[in-house]
Coordinates of C-alpha atoms in Angstrom, one line a residue:
X23 CA 94.5 154.8 88.0
X24 CA 97.3 153.6 85.8
X25 CA 95.6 153.5 82.4
X26 CA 93.6 156.1 80.6
X27 CA 89.9 155.2 80.5
X28 CA 88.5 154.4 77.1
X29 CA 85.6 156.8 77.5
X30 CA 87.9 159.7 77.8
X31 CA 88.7 159.4 74.1
X32 CA 85.1 160.6 73.6
X33 CA 84.5 162.9 76.6
X34 CA 88.0 164.1 77.6
X35 CA 88.9 166.5 74.8
X36 CA 88.3 170.2 74.6
X37 CA 87.9 170.3 70.9
X38 CA 84.9 170.2 68.7
X39 CA 84.5 166.4 69.0
X40 CA 84.6 166.5 72.8
X41 CA 82.0 169.3 72.7
X42 CA 79.7 167.1 70.5
X43 CA 80.0 164.0 72.6
X44 CA 79.4 165.8 75.9
X45 CA 76.7 168.2 74.8
X46 CA 74.3 165.7 73.3
X47 CA 74.7 163.4 76.4
X48 CA 73.7 166.4 78.6
X49 CA 70.2 166.5 77.2
X50 CA 69.3 163.8 79.7
X51 CA 70.3 166.1 82.6
X52 CA 73.9 164.9 83.1
X53 CA 76.0 167.5 84.9
X54 CA 79.5 168.6 83.9
X55 CA 81.3 166.3 86.4
X56 CA 79.7 163.2 84.8
X57 CA 82.5 163.4 82.3
X58 CA 85.4 164.1 84.8
X59 CA 87.1 160.8 84.1
X60 CA 85.0 158.4 86.2
X61 CA 84.3 155.0 84.6
X62 CA 81.5 154.8 82.2
X63 CA 79.7 151.5 82.6
X64 CA 77.5 150.2 79.8
X65 CA 74.6 148.0 80.9
X66 CA 73.7 145.7 78.1
X67 CA 70.0 144.9 78.5
X68 CA 68.1 142.1 76.9
X69 CA 64.8 143.2 78.3
X70 CA 61.8 142.4 76.0
X71 CA 58.2 141.7 76.7
X72 CA 58.5 139.1 74.0
X73 CA 61.2 137.3 76.0
X74 CA 59.2 136.3 79.1
X75 CA 62.3 135.1 81.0
X76 CA 63.8 138.7 80.8
X77 CA 60.6 140.7 81.1
X78 CA 61.5 141.7 84.7
X79 CA 64.8 143.4 83.8
X80 CA 63.3 146.9 84.1
X81 CA 63.3 146.6 87.9
X82 CA 66.6 144.7 88.1
X83 CA 68.5 147.3 86.1
X84 CA 67.8 149.9 88.7
X85 CA 69.8 147.9 91.3
X86 CA 72.7 147.6 88.9
X87 CA 72.7 151.4 88.2
X88 CA 72.6 152.1 91.9
X89 CA 75.6 149.9 92.5
X90 CA 77.6 151.6 89.7
X91 CA 76.8 155.0 91.1
X92 CA 77.8 154.0 94.6
X93 CA 81.2 152.9 93.3
X94 CA 81.7 156.2 91.5
X95 CA 80.9 155.2 88.0
X96 CA 78.3 156.5 85.5
X97 CA 75.8 153.8 84.3
X98 CA 74.4 154.0 80.8
X99 CA 71.9 151.4 79.6
X100 CA 71.7 150.2 76.0
X101 CA 69.4 147.6 74.5
X102 CA 70.4 144.7 72.3
X103 CA 68.5 142.0 70.3
X104 CA 66.8 139.7 72.8
X105 CA 66.6 136.0 71.8
X106 CA 63.4 134.7 73.5
X107 CA 63.4 130.9 73.5
X108 CA 59.7 130.4 73.9
X109 CA 58.4 132.6 71.0
X110 CA 61.1 133.1 68.3
X111 CA 60.6 131.2 65.1
X112 CA 62.0 129.2 63.5
X113 CA 64.3 128.9 66.5
X114 CA 66.1 131.3 68.9
X115 CA 69.4 129.7 68.0
X116 CA 69.2 131.1 64.5
X117 CA 69.5 134.6 66.1
X118 CA 72.2 133.9 68.7
X119 CA 74.9 134.9 66.4
X120 CA 73.0 138.0 65.2
X121 CA 72.5 139.1 68.8
X122 CA 76.2 138.6 69.5
X123 CA 77.0 140.9 66.6
X124 CA 74.7 143.5 68.0
X125 CA 76.4 143.2 71.4
X126 CA 79.9 143.3 70.0
X127 CA 79.4 146.4 67.9
X128 CA 77.4 148.2 70.5
X129 CA 80.2 147.7 73.1
X130 CA 83.0 148.6 70.7
X131 CA 81.3 151.6 69.1
X132 CA 80.2 153.4 72.3
X133 CA 82.1 155.3 75.0
X134 CA 82.1 152.7 77.7
X135 CA 84.9 151.4 79.9
X136 CA 83.2 148.2 81.2
X137 CA 80.0 146.4 80.7
X138 CA 77.3 144.6 82.7
X139 CA 75.7 141.9 80.7
X140 CA 72.0 141.3 81.7
X141 CA 71.1 137.8 80.5
X142 CA 68.5 135.2 81.4
X143 CA 66.8 133.3 78.6
X144 CA 68.7 130.5 77.0
X145 CA 70.4 132.3 74.1
X146 CA 70.8 135.7 75.7
X147 CA 73.6 134.5 78.0
X148 CA 75.9 133.0 75.2
X149 CA 75.1 135.8 72.8
X150 CA 76.1 138.5 75.3
X151 CA 79.3 136.7 76.4
X152 CA 80.2 136.0 72.8
X153 CA 79.9 139.6 71.8
X154 CA 81.7 140.9 74.8
X155 CA 84.5 138.3 74.4
X156 CA 85.2 139.7 70.9
X157 CA 85.8 143.1 72.5
X158 CA 87.8 141.9 75.5
X159 CA 87.0 144.6 78.1
X160 CA 86.0 144.4 81.7
X161 CA 82.6 142.6 81.8
X162 CA 80.4 140.9 84.4
X163 CA 77.2 138.9 83.9
X164 CA 74.0 139.4 85.9
X165 CA 71.5 136.7 85.2
X166 CA 67.8 137.3 85.7
X167 CA 67.3 134.3 87.9
X168 CA 65.0 131.3 87.7
X169 CA 61.2 131.3 88.4
X170 CA 59.8 130.0 91.6
X171 CA 59.1 126.2 91.6
X172 CA 56.0 125.2 89.7
X173 CA 53.1 123.8 91.8
X174 CA 50.4 121.6 90.4
X175 CA 47.9 119.5 92.4
X176 CA 50.1 119.4 95.5
X177 CA 53.4 118.6 93.9
X178 CA 56.3 120.5 92.2
X179 CA 56.4 120.7 88.5
X180 CA 59.4 121.9 86.4
X181 CA 59.3 124.1 83.4
X182 CA 59.9 122.2 80.2
X183 CA 60.6 118.8 81.8
X184 CA 57.0 118.3 82.9
X185 CA 55.7 119.8 79.6
X186 CA 57.3 116.9 77.8
X187 CA 56.0 114.4 80.3
X188 CA 52.4 115.9 80.3
X189 CA 52.3 116.0 76.5
X190 CA 53.3 112.4 76.2
X191 CA 50.7 111.5 78.9
X192 CA 48.0 113.2 77.0
X193 CA 49.0 111.4 73.8
X194 CA 49.1 108.2 75.7
X195 CA 45.6 108.8 77.1
X196 CA 46.6 108.9 80.8
X197 CA 46.2 112.7 81.3
X198 CA 43.1 114.7 80.2
X199 CA 43.4 117.8 78.1
X200 CA 41.7 119.7 80.9
X201 CA 44.5 118.8 83.3
X202 CA 47.0 119.7 80.7
X203 CA 45.5 123.1 80.4
X204 CA 45.4 123.6 84.2
X205 CA 49.1 122.7 84.5
X206 CA 49.9 125.4 82.0
X207 CA 49.1 128.2 84.5
X208 CA 50.6 126.3 87.4
X209 CA 54.1 125.9 85.9
X210 CA 55.2 129.6 85.4
X211 CA 54.4 131.2 88.8
X212 CA 56.7 134.2 88.8
X213 CA 59.1 136.2 86.7
X214 CA 62.3 134.4 85.7
X215 CA 63.7 131.7 83.4
X216 CA 63.1 127.9 83.6
X217 CA 63.6 126.5 87.1
X218 CA 64.8 123.2 85.8
X219 CA 68.4 122.6 84.7
X220 CA 67.4 123.7 81.2
X221 CA 69.7 125.8 79.1
X222 CA 68.9 129.1 80.9
X223 CA 69.9 127.7 84.3
X224 CA 72.8 125.8 82.7
X225 CA 74.3 128.9 81.1
X226 CA 73.8 130.9 84.3
X227 CA 75.8 128.2 86.0
X228 CA 78.4 128.2 83.2
X229 CA 79.1 131.9 83.6
X230 CA 79.5 131.4 87.3
X231 CA 81.7 128.4 86.9
X232 CA 83.8 130.3 84.3
X233 CA 84.2 133.1 86.8
X234 CA 82.2 135.7 84.9
X235 CA 79.6 136.3 87.6
X236 CA 79.5 136.8 91.4
X237 CA 79.0 133.6 93.5
X238 CA 75.2 132.9 93.8
X239 CA 74.4 134.3 90.4
X240 CA 73.2 131.0 89.0
X241 CA 70.6 130.1 91.5
X242 CA 68.9 133.0 93.3
X243 CA 65.3 133.1 92.1
X244 CA 64.3 136.2 90.1
X245 CA 61.9 137.4 92.8
X246 CA 64.3 136.8 95.8
X247 CA 65.8 140.0 97.3
X248 CA 69.2 138.3 97.0
X249 CA 68.9 138.7 93.2
X250 CA 68.5 142.5 93.6
X251 CA 71.4 142.6 96.0
X252 CA 73.6 140.6 93.7
X253 CA 72.8 143.0 90.9
X254 CA 73.7 146.0 93.0
X255 CA 77.0 144.3 94.1
X256 CA 77.7 143.5 90.4
X257 CA 77.2 147.2 89.6
X258 CA 79.8 148.1 92.2
X259 CA 82.2 145.4 91.2
X260 CA 82.3 146.3 87.5
X261 CA 83.6 149.8 88.4
X262 CA 86.4 148.2 90.4
X263 CA 87.2 145.8 87.5
X264 CA 87.6 148.8 85.2
X265 CA 90.1 150.4 87.6
X266 CA 91.9 147.0 87.8
X267 CA 91.7 146.6 84.0
X268 CA 90.4 143.0 84.7
X269 CA 89.4 141.9 81.2
X270 CA 87.6 138.8 79.9
X271 CA 90.9 137.4 78.4
X272 CA 92.2 137.1 82.0
X273 CA 89.2 135.0 83.0
X274 CA 88.2 133.0 79.9
X275 CA 91.2 130.7 79.8
X276 CA 91.3 127.1 78.7
X277 CA 91.5 126.1 82.4
X278 CA 88.3 128.1 83.1
X279 CA 86.5 126.3 80.2
X280 CA 87.7 122.9 81.6
X281 CA 86.2 123.9 85.0
X282 CA 82.9 124.8 83.3
X283 CA 82.7 121.5 81.4
X284 CA 83.3 119.6 84.7
X285 CA 80.7 121.6 86.5
X286 CA 78.3 121.0 83.7
X287 CA 78.7 117.2 84.3
X288 CA 78.2 117.6 88.0
X289 CA 74.9 119.5 87.7
X290 CA 73.5 117.5 84.8
X291 CA 73.7 120.6 82.6
X292 CA 72.1 121.1 79.2
X293 CA 73.7 119.7 76.0
X294 CA 73.3 123.2 74.6
X295 CA 76.2 124.3 76.7
X296 CA 78.4 122.4 74.2
X297 CA 77.8 124.7 71.3
X298 CA 77.7 127.8 73.4
X299 CA 81.0 127.2 75.2
X300 CA 82.7 126.3 72.0
X301 CA 81.5 129.5 70.4
X302 CA 82.6 131.6 73.4
X303 CA 86.0 130.0 73.4
X304 CA 86.3 130.7 69.7
X305 CA 85.6 134.4 70.2
X306 CA 88.1 134.9 73.0
X307 CA 90.8 132.8 71.3
X308 CA 90.9 130.0 74.0
X309 CA 91.8 126.5 72.7
X310 CA 88.7 124.3 73.1
X311 CA 87.4 121.5 70.9
X312 CA 84.5 119.1 71.0
X313 CA 86.9 116.4 72.1
X314 CA 87.7 118.5 75.2
X315 CA 84.1 118.0 76.3
X316 CA 84.7 114.3 76.4
X317 CA 88.2 114.7 77.8
X318 CA 87.3 117.0 80.7
X319 CA 83.8 115.6 81.3
X320 CA 84.9 112.0 81.9
X321 CA 84.4 110.5 85.4
X322 CA 82.5 113.6 86.6
X323 CA 79.7 112.5 89.0
X324 CA 76.3 114.1 88.6
X325 CA 75.6 115.2 92.2
X326 CA 72.8 117.7 91.7
X327 CA 69.5 116.1 92.2
X328 CA 67.5 118.4 89.9
X329 CA 65.2 118.0 86.9
X330 CA 65.5 116.7 84.3
X331 CA 68.2 114.3 85.7
X332 CA 66.8 114.4 89.3
X333 CA 63.7 115.5 91.2
X334 CA 64.3 119.0 92.6
X335 CA 64.2 122.5 91.1
X336 CA 66.4 125.6 91.1
X337 CA 64.7 127.2 94.1
X338 CA 65.8 124.1 96.1
X339 CA 69.3 124.2 94.6
X340 CA 69.6 127.9 95.7
X341 CA 68.6 127.3 99.3
X342 CA 70.8 124.2 99.5
X343 CA 73.8 126.4 98.9
X344 CA 74.0 126.9 95.2
X345 CA 76.7 126.3 92.7
X346 CA 79.6 127.1 95.1
X347 CA 78.7 123.9 97.0
X348 CA 78.8 121.8 93.9
X349 CA 82.1 123.2 92.9
X350 CA 83.5 122.7 96.4
X351 CA 82.3 119.0 96.3
X352 CA 84.3 118.4 93.2
X353 CA 87.1 120.8 94.2
X354 CA 89.8 118.1 93.5
X355 CA 88.6 117.9 89.9
X356 CA 88.7 121.6 89.0
X357 CA 91.4 124.3 88.8
X358 CA 91.0 126.4 91.9
X359 CA 93.6 129.0 90.8
X360 CA 91.5 130.4 87.9
X361 CA 90.8 134.1 88.2
X362 CA 87.2 135.4 88.5
X363 CA 85.4 138.7 88.3
X364 CA 85.5 139.0 92.1
X365 CA 89.3 139.6 91.8
X366 CA 89.7 136.3 93.7
X367 CA 90.3 132.8 92.5
X368 CA 87.8 130.0 92.2
X369 CA 89.2 128.4 95.3
X370 CA 88.8 131.6 97.4
X371 CA 85.2 132.1 96.1
X372 CA 84.0 128.6 97.2
X373 CA 86.0 128.1 100.4
X374 CA 83.2 129.0 102.7
X375 CA 80.4 127.2 100.8
X376 CA 78.1 125.0 103.0
X377 CA 75.7 122.3 101.9
X378 CA 72.3 122.9 103.6
X379 CA 70.5 120.0 101.9
X380 CA 72.4 116.8 101.0
X381 CA 69.4 115.4 99.2
X382 CA 69.5 118.2 96.7
X383 CA 73.3 118.5 96.4
X384 CA 74.3 114.9 96.9
X385 CA 77.6 113.6 98.3
X386 CA 79.7 112.0 95.6
X387 CA 79.2 108.5 97.0
X388 CA 75.5 109.0 96.3
X389 CA 75.8 110.6 92.8
X390 CA 72.9 110.2 90.4
X391 CA 75.4 109.1 87.8
X392 CA 79.0 108.3 88.3
X393 CA 79.9 109.7 84.8
X394 CA 77.5 112.5 84.1
X395 CA 79.6 114.5 81.6
X396 CA 78.6 115.0 78.0
X397 CA 79.8 112.1 75.9
X398 CA 81.0 112.5 72.4
X399 CA 80.4 109.6 70.1
X400 CA 81.8 109.1 66.6
X401 CA 81.7 106.7 63.7
X402 CA 80.8 106.6 60.1
X403 CA 77.5 108.1 60.9
X404 CA 79.0 111.2 62.6
X405 CA 82.7 111.4 61.8
X406 CA 83.0 114.9 63.3
X407 CA 81.1 113.8 66.4
X408 CA 77.7 113.7 68.0
X409 CA 76.8 114.1 71.7
X410 CA 74.7 112.4 74.3
X411 CA 73.8 113.3 77.9
X412 CA 74.1 110.1 80.0
X413 CA 72.5 111.6 83.1
X414 CA 69.2 112.0 81.3
X415 CA 69.3 108.8 79.3
X416 CA 68.1 105.2 79.9
X417 CA 71.0 103.0 81.0
X418 CA 69.7 99.9 79.1
X419 CA 69.8 101.9 75.8
X420 CA 73.4 103.1 76.2
X421 CA 74.5 100.1 74.2
X422 CA 72.0 99.1 71.6
X423 CA 71.6 98.0 68.0
X424 CA 68.4 99.0 66.3
X425 CA 66.6 99.4 63.0
X426 CA 66.4 102.9 61.6
X427 CA 63.0 104.7 61.2
X428 CA 63.8 107.8 59.2
X429 CA 62.2 111.2 59.0
X430 CA 63.6 113.4 56.2
X431 CA 62.8 116.6 58.1
X432 CA 60.6 117.9 60.9
X433 CA 57.6 118.2 58.6
X434 CA 58.0 114.6 57.5
X435 CA 58.3 113.6 61.1
X436 CA 55.0 115.4 62.1
X437 CA 53.2 113.8 59.1
X438 CA 54.4 110.3 59.9
X439 CA 54.9 109.8 63.6
X440 CA 51.4 108.9 64.6
X441 CA 50.5 106.9 61.4
X442 CA 49.2 103.6 62.9
X443 CA 50.8 101.8 60.0
X444 CA 54.3 103.2 60.8
X445 CA 56.6 100.2 61.0
X446 CA 58.2 100.9 64.4
X447 CA 58.7 99.3 67.8
X448 CA 60.6 100.3 70.9
X449 CA 63.8 98.6 69.7
X450 CA 64.0 100.9 66.7
X451 CA 66.2 104.0 66.4
X452 CA 64.4 107.2 65.3
X453 CA 66.4 109.3 62.9
X454 CA 65.7 112.9 62.1
X455 CA 67.5 114.7 59.2
X456 CA 67.9 118.3 58.1
X457 CA 67.6 120.0 61.4
X458 CA 71.2 121.1 61.9
X459 CA 72.6 124.6 61.6
X460 CA 72.0 125.0 57.9
X461 CA 69.2 122.6 57.5
X462 CA 66.5 123.9 59.8
X463 CA 68.0 126.6 59.7
X464 CA 69.4 127.3 63.2
X465 CA 69.6 123.8 64.6
X466 CA 66.3 123.8 66.5
X467 CA 65.4 122.0 69.7
X468 CA 63.6 119.1 68.0
X469 CA 66.0 116.3 68.7
X470 CA 64.0 114.9 71.6
X471 CA 61.2 113.7 69.2
X472 CA 58.0 112.7 70.8
X473 CA 57.5 108.9 70.5
X474 CA 54.8 107.3 68.3
X475 CA 51.4 107.4 70.0
X476 CA 50.8 103.7 69.5
X477 CA 54.0 103.0 71.5
X478 CA 53.2 105.5 74.2
X479 CA 49.8 103.8 74.8
X480 CA 51.7 100.6 75.4
X481 CA 53.8 102.2 78.1
X482 CA 57.0 102.9 76.1
X483 CA 58.6 106.1 77.4
X484 CA 62.1 106.2 75.8
X485 CA 63.8 105.1 72.6
X486 CA 67.0 106.1 71.0
X487 CA 66.6 109.2 68.9
X488 CA 69.3 110.5 66.6
X489 CA 69.6 113.8 64.7
X490 CA 71.7 116.8 63.7
X491 CA 69.4 118.9 65.9
X492 CA 69.6 120.1 69.5
X493 CA 67.2 119.5 72.3
X494 CA 66.0 121.6 75.2
X495 CA 68.0 121.4 78.3
X496 CA 64.8 120.7 80.1
X497 CA 64.3 117.5 78.1
X498 CA 65.4 113.9 78.8
X499 CA 65.8 110.6 77.2
X500 CA 68.4 108.6 75.2
X501 CA 68.9 111.3 72.5
X502 CA 71.9 111.6 70.3
X503 CA 72.3 115.1 69.1
X504 CA 74.5 117.5 67.0
X505 CA 75.5 114.9 64.5
X506 CA 78.2 116.4 62.3
X507 CA 78.5 117.0 59.5
X508 CA 74.8 117.6 59.3
X509 CA 72.5 116.1 56.7
X510 CA 71.8 119.4 54.8
X511 CA 75.4 119.5 53.6
X512 CA 75.6 115.8 52.7
X513 CA 76.8 114.4 55.9
X514 CA 76.4 110.6 56.4
X515 CA 73.1 111.2 58.3
X516 CA 71.6 112.3 55.0
X517 CA 72.2 108.8 53.6
X518 CA 70.4 106.8 56.3
X519 CA 67.3 104.9 55.0
X520 CA 64.5 103.0 56.7
X521 CA 65.6 99.6 57.7
X522 CA 69.3 100.3 58.0
X523 CA 70.8 99.1 61.2
X524 CA 72.5 101.5 63.6
X525 CA 74.7 100.7 66.6
X526 CA 75.2 103.0 69.6
X527 CA 77.8 102.1 72.2
X528 CA 78.2 105.1 74.6
X529 CA 80.9 103.6 76.7
X530 CA 83.0 102.8 73.5
X531 CA 82.1 106.3 72.1
X532 CA 80.7 104.6 69.0
X533 CA 78.0 105.5 66.6
X534 CA 78.0 103.2 63.5
X535 CA 75.7 102.8 60.5
X536 CA 75.9 99.2 59.3
X537 CA 76.1 100.1 55.6
X538 CA 79.2 99.7 53.5
X539 CA 81.3 102.6 52.3
X540 CA 80.6 101.6 48.7
X541 CA 76.8 101.7 49.3
X542 CA 77.1 105.1 51.0
X543 CA 79.0 106.5 48.0
X544 CA 76.2 105.2 45.7
X545 CA 73.6 106.9 47.9
X546 CA 75.6 110.1 48.0
X547 CA 75.4 110.3 44.2
X548 CA 71.6 110.2 44.3
X549 CA 71.5 112.8 47.1
X550 CA 70.2 116.3 46.5
X551 CA 70.7 119.2 48.9
X552 CA 67.5 120.6 50.4
X553 CA 66.5 124.1 49.3
X554 CA 66.8 126.8 52.0
X555 CA 63.5 127.6 53.7
X556 CA 64.0 131.4 53.1
X557 CA 65.9 133.4 50.5
X558 CA 67.7 136.6 51.3
X559 CA 68.1 138.6 54.5
X560 CA 69.9 137.4 57.6
X561 CA 68.8 133.8 57.1
X562 CA 70.7 133.6 53.8
X563 CA 73.8 135.1 55.5
X564 CA 73.5 132.6 58.3
X565 CA 73.1 129.5 56.1
X566 CA 76.0 130.6 53.9
X567 CA 78.5 131.3 56.8
X568 CA 77.4 129.2 59.8
X569 CA 79.9 126.6 61.0
X570 CA 79.0 123.0 62.1
X571 CA 78.0 122.1 65.6
X572 CA 81.4 120.7 66.5
X573 CA 82.7 124.2 66.0
X574 CA 80.0 125.9 68.0
X575 CA 77.7 126.9 65.2
X576 CA 79.1 130.4 65.1
X577 CA 79.4 132.4 61.8
X578 CA 82.9 131.8 60.4
X579 CA 83.7 135.5 60.1
X580 CA 82.9 136.2 63.8
X581 CA 85.5 133.9 65.2
X582 CA 88.3 135.6 67.1
X583 CA 88.8 138.6 69.4
X584 CA 88.9 141.9 67.6
X585 CA 89.4 144.0 70.7
X586 CA 87.7 147.3 71.6
X587 CA 89.8 149.9 69.7
X588 CA 88.1 152.3 67.4
X589 CA 90.9 154.5 65.9
X590 CA 88.7 156.9 64.0
X591 CA 86.4 159.7 65.2
X592 CA 82.8 160.0 64.0
X593 CA 83.0 163.6 62.9

């Protein structure tokens, strides 16, 4: 071993401080030789019974610990804030940055040499990687894995995606409330996260594409024995990474982020990956911008036939060969020389991948969409950019001019949407304000607004929807998101009024409000900033310091890699 292990600064001395550090650790039964210079591996666990996606981590962690022990390391588990998507209010995204602070300080402040990041639910993956990136030490991600496919009345149903469909069907009067209730228990059949290509599956795919996880990490179901074996192998591998001093900065390069963006297009990944990868890049110091999403994502075919873009689910994706097959199919479009946690390059990791189901992972000539990457649109309505996911949108709406129907905030939307007197038809563009990072606060997943009931009953199933909010990765539709600057800070979105005309041209990357600059300036003079929903505490800190969506919605003072050095003792 060519470098002194970090943990030896705690456990290696014969003075009073070394005595204190070792003695208190021994109250758990650790023998003297636990501190003989072997790598100390921290296991960062986002287990919580309030985070259903991660509730099975108690069992999974035992496999990680076994792997660490087998490789000659000492595993020590520690908990961090767990961002549960399905339960946290007002939105889990509000707490992503808080969780990342917990992760960063826990890693830096404790005597560990490498870390295993246990993630699953949507925000747990980016929060853990963001925190670890700010410390830059050997790190590997172990995802919890997706649920088994949902089954309802003889067919597969997907988490999230079918919730939106069923909800619209109930409101349209074509599905009974009894059937809706029955589907609730049929969707979530096992431990694990969403089995559609929602944000959880997308971010598991992103860490594998970035090189932060072992091949297969993204797709093995939570209850498949392969998941436990991968956890055990990851435990072994992190010990070797410590010995090799293979840190995140050697893996999270600009080229690796470009790979991930291209893979996101190929799998029809969540729009939420945009803000998360921008934030991770900001922490490690890699150069990445919103425009890079458009640059690297162009001309990427969506070849994964999986909900919400396609028809299959994560279990099918796994047994078709998983993410390595997708990456091999687009090998000419990605950088195969990027280093990964395996100690091998991307090219070496995917060389032996085999496609076992060409209806799940399609050949490029049969792609769902020829250009499935995230598209960035700009104009006087979103000068700093807004995004749209073409693989989940209606082609006929990708170039459209429509009359704005405006909702000032989410409460106004809920009050107004099913008013039978609402002046709206399928050619209109629904506009939702004050749901961005500061406005909600936390940039909630409300951008995929449900359509008016009176239109649903007439068979309408998609309209252009525009907001400064996010949407669930499980959702679909022609939805323009992340408009920046947001309405709550006086961005142009705040100035849109009922009856204004808006033009969307995705191919031309254009989002234009047909209102003169002079008129917009007059409206801005009459505009008043909304009052924060809560005063004091973390929410006030968040609203004061959060950056806009085009910068990843991180807190401004968290950007950058601060490293893992702690020069001062605690006694």
